[in-house]
One Martini backbone bead per residue (centre of mass of N, CA, C, O) as a GRO file, in nm:
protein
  210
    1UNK     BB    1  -1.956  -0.432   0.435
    2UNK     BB    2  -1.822  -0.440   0.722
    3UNK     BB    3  -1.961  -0.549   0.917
    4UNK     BB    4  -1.794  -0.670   1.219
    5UNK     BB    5  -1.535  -0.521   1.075
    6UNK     BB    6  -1.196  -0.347   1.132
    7UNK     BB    7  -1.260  -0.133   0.853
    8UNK     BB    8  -1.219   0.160   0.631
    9UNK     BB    9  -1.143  -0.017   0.382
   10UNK     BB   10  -1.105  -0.109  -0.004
   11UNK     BB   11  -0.848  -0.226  -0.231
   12UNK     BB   12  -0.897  -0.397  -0.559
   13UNK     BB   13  -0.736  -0.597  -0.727
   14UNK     BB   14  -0.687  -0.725  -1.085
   15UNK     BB   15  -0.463  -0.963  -1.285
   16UNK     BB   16  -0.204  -1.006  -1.466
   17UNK     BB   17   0.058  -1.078  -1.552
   18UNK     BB   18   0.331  -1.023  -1.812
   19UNK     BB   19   0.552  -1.155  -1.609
   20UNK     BB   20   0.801  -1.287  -1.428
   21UNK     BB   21   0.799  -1.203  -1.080
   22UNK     BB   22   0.980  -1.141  -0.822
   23UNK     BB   23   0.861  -1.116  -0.507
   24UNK     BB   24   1.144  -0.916  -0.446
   25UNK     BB   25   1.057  -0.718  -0.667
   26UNK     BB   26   0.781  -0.636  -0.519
   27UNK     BB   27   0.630  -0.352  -0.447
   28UNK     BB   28   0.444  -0.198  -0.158
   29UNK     BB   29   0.279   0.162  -0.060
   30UNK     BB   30   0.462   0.462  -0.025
   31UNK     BB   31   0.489   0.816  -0.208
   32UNK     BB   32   0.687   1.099  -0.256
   33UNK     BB   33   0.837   1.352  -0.437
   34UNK     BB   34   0.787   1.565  -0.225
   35UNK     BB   35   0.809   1.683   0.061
   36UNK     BB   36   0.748   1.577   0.409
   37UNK     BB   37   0.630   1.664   0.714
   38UNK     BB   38   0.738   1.566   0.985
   39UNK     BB   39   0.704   1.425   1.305
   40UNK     BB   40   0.741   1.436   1.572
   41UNK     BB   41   0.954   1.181   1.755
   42UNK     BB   42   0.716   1.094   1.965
   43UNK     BB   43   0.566   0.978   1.733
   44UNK     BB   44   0.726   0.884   1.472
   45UNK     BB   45   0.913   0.608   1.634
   46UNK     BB   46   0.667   0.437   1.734
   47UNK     BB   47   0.516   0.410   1.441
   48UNK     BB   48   0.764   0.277   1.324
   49UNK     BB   49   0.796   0.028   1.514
   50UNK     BB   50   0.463  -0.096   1.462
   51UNK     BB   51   0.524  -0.122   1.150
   52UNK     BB   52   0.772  -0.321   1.159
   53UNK     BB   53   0.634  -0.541   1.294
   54UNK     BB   54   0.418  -0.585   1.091
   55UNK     BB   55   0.680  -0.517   0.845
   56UNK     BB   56   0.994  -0.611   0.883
   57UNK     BB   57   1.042  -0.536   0.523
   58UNK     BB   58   1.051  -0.250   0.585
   59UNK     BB   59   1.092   0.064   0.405
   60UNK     BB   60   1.213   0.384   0.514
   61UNK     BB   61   1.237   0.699   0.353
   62UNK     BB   62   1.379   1.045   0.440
   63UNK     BB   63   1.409   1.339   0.303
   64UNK     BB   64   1.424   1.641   0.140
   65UNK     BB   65   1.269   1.538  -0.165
   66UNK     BB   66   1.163   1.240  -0.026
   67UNK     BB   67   0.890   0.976   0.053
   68UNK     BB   68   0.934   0.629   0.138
   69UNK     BB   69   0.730   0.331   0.148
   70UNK     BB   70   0.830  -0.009   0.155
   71UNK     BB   71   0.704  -0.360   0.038
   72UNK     BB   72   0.658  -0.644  -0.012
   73UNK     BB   73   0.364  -0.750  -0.134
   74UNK     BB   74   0.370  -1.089   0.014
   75UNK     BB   75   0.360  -0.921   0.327
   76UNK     BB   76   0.088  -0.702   0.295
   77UNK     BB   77  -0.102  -0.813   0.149
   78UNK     BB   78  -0.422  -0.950   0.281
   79UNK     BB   79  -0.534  -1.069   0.028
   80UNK     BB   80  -0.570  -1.348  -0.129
   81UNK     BB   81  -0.659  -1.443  -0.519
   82UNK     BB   82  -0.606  -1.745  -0.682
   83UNK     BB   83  -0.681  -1.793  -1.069
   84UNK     BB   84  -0.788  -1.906  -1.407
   85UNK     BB   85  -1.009  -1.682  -1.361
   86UNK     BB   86  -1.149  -1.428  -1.364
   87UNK     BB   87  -1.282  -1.184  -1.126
   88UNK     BB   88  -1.558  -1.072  -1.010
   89UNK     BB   89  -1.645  -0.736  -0.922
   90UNK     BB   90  -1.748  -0.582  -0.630
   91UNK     BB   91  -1.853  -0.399  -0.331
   92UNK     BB   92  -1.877  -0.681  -0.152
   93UNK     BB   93  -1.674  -0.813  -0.184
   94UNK     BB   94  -1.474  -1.145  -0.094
   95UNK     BB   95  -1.161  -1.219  -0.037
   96UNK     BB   96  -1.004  -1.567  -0.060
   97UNK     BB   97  -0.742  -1.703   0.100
   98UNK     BB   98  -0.537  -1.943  -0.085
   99UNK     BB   99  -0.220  -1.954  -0.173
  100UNK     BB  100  -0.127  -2.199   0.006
  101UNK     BB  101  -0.352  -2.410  -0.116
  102UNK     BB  102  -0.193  -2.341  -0.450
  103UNK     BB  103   0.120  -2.363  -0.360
  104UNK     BB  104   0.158  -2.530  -0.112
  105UNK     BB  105  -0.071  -2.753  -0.024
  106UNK     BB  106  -0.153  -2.535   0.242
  107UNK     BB  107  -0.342  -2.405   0.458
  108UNK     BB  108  -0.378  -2.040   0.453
  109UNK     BB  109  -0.361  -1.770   0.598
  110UNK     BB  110  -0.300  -1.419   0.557
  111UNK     BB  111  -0.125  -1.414   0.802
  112UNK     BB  112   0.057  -1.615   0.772
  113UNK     BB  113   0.171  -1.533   0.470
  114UNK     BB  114   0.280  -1.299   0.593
  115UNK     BB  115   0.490  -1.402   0.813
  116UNK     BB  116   0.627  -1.606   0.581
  117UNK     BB  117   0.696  -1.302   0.408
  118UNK     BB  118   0.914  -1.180   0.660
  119UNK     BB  119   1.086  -1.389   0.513
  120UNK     BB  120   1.336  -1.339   0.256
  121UNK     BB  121   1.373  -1.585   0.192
  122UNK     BB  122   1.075  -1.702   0.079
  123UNK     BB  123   1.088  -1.482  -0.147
  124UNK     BB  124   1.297  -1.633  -0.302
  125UNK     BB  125   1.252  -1.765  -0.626
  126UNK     BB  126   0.951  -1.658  -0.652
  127UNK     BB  127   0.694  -1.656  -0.908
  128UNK     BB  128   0.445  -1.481  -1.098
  129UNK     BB  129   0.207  -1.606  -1.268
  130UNK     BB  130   0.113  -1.552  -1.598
  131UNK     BB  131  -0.140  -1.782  -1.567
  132UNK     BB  132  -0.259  -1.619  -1.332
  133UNK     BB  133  -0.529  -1.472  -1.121
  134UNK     BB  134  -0.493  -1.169  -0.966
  135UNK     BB  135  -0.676  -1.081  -0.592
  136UNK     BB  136  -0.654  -0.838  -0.424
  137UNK     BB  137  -0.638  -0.689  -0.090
  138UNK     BB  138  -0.639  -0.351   0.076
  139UNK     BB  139  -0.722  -0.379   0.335
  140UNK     BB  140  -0.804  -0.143   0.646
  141UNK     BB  141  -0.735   0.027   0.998
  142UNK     BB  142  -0.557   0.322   0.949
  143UNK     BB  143  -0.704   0.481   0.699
  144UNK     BB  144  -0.880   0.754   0.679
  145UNK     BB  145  -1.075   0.833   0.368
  146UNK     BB  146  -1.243   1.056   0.420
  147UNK     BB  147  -1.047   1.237   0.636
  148UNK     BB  148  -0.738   1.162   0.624
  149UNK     BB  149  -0.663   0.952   0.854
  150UNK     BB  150  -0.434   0.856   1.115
  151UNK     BB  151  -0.472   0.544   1.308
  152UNK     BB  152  -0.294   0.525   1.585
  153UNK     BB  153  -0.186   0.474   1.898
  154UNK     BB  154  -0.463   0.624   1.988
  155UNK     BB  155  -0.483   0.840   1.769
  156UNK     BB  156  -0.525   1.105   1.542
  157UNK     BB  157  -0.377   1.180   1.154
  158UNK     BB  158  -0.371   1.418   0.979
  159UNK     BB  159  -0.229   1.380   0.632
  160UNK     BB  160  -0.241   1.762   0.542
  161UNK     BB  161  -0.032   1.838   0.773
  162UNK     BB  162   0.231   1.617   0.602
  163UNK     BB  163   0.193   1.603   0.241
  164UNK     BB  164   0.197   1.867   0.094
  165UNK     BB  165  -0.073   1.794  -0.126
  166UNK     BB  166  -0.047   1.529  -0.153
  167UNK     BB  167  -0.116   1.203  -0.251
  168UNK     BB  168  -0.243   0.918  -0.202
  169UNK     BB  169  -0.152   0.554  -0.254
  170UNK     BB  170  -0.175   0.328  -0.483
  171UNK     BB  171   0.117   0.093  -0.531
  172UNK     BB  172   0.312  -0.055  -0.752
  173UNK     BB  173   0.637  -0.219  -0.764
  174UNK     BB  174   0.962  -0.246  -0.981
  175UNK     BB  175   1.301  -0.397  -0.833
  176UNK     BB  176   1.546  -0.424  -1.101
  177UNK     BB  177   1.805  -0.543  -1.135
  178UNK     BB  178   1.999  -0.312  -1.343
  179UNK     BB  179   1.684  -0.122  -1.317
  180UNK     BB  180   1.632   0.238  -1.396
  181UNK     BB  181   1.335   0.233  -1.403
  182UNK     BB  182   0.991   0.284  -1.372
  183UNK     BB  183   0.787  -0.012  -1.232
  184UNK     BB  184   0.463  -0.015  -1.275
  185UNK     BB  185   0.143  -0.193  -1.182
  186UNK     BB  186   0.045   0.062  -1.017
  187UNK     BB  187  -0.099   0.410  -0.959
  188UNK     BB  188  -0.365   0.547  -0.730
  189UNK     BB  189  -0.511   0.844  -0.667
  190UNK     BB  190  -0.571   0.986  -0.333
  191UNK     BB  191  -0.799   1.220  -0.272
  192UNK     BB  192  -0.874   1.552  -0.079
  193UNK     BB  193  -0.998   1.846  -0.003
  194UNK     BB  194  -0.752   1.908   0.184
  195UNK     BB  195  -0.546   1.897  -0.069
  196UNK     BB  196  -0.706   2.205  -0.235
  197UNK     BB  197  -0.625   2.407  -0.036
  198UNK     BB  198  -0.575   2.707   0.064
  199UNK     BB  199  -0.392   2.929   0.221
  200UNK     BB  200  -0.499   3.190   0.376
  201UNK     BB  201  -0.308   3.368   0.214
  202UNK     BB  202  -0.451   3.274  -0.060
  203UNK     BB  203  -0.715   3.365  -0.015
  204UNK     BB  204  -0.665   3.679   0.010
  205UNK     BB  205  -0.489   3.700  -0.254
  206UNK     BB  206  -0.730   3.663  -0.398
  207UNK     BB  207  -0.943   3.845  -0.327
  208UNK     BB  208  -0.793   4.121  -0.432
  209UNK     BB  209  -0.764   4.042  -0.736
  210UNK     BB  210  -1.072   4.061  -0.798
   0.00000   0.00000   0.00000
C-alpha cells in the first residue's frame, strides 16, 4: 500500500476527544521509563540536530532512570482528517489532510499545518473539538519495524543495541498544568523479537541449569 511513497509504516489512530483539550498541552513521542544506553556523540548530536529541525518545539530528556521524546501532537502527526461521522479504518486507507480546510477556512497541506504548529504561538488558545471525529496518521520513514532500526543520515541504527529490552511506543500524552497524573490518551506497545532475546550469558546459564 506504500507503493510510489517513501514510508516503511503506518500507524492511524481515530476517536473523539472526551474533553475540550489545549493543542499545547497534547503530546506525542517516545518514552523508555528504565535507563537507555547513548549513542556516540558524533552520531548522538547530529540525529538530535535534524530532528529539532523536523519539529522545532521537540523535548528531549535523557537521563540516568529515563529517556523521553515529546512534541505537540499538531506539529508531529503526519496527516489529519476532522470529520463529523466515523471513518471506517482499513490497511490501505489514505487519510485526507483537511485541518485547514475545517478549521481554518483555508487548503493546507501537512507540511503547511505541521510548520504553522512548529510556532508555539499558534498552539496557545485552540482546543480538540469533543463532538468531532479525529484520524491521525502517524506514516513514517525513519524507523523499520520489521527490523526494528532507525534509518536517518544515510545510516541505520537497530534499536534493540540501545533501548534495553524496552518497546517503542506509539502514544499520546496530556501535560496539563497543576495535574501530576499521568494522562495518557493512547499507549500502545510495538515489540519486536530482538528485544526479548537474552544475552548470551543467560543463555548458557539456561542451559546448565536445564
Amino acid at each position: 500500500c506504500f507503493k510510489g511513497k517513501k514510508r516503511l509504516s503506518s500507524m492511524v489512530i481515530s476517536g473523539k476527544f472526551k474533553k475540550p483539550l489545549n493543542f499545547k498541552d497534547v503530546q506525542t513521542g517516545q518514552e523508555f521509563p528504565q535507563p537507555v544506553k547513548k549513542p556516540p556523540s558524533i552520531v548522538y548530536k547530529p540525529a538530535i540536530a535534524f530532528f529539532k529541525m523536523l519539529a522545532p518545539l521537540l523535548r528531549i530528556f535523557v537521563g540516568c532512570e529515563q529517556f523521553y521524546s515529546m512534541s505537540p501532537l499538531m506539529q508531529t502527526v503526519q496527516s489529519i482528517c476532522i470529520s463529523d461521522e466515523e471513518m471506517e479504518l482499513s490497511p490501505d486507507m489514505v487519510v485526507e489532510e483537511n485541518y485547514g480546510e475545517v478549521v481554518l477556512g483555508k487548503r493546507m497541506t501537512g507540511v503547511e499545518r505541521k510548520k504553522y504548529f512548529s510556532d508555539a504561538e499558534n498552539l496557545n488558545g485552540r482546543m480538540f473539538d469533543t463532538e468531532k471525529w479525529y484520524t491521525l496518521d502517524f506514516y513514517n520513514d525513519k524507523v523499520d519495524v520489521e527490523k526494528l532500526c532507525l534509518k536517518v543520515l544515510g545510516s541505520e541504527f537497530l534499536l534493540s543495541n540501545y533501548v534495553n529490552h524496552q518497546p517503542l511506543r506509539i502514544l499520546s500524552r496530556v501535560f496539563e498544568p497543576g495535574d501530576p497524573r499521568d494522562l495518557y490518551l493512547w499507549n500502545f506497545e510495538i515489540w519486536h523479537e530482538s528485544l526479548l532475546k537474552q544475552t548470551g550469558k543467560d543463555e548458557s546459564e539456561t542451559e546448565e541449569g536445564e
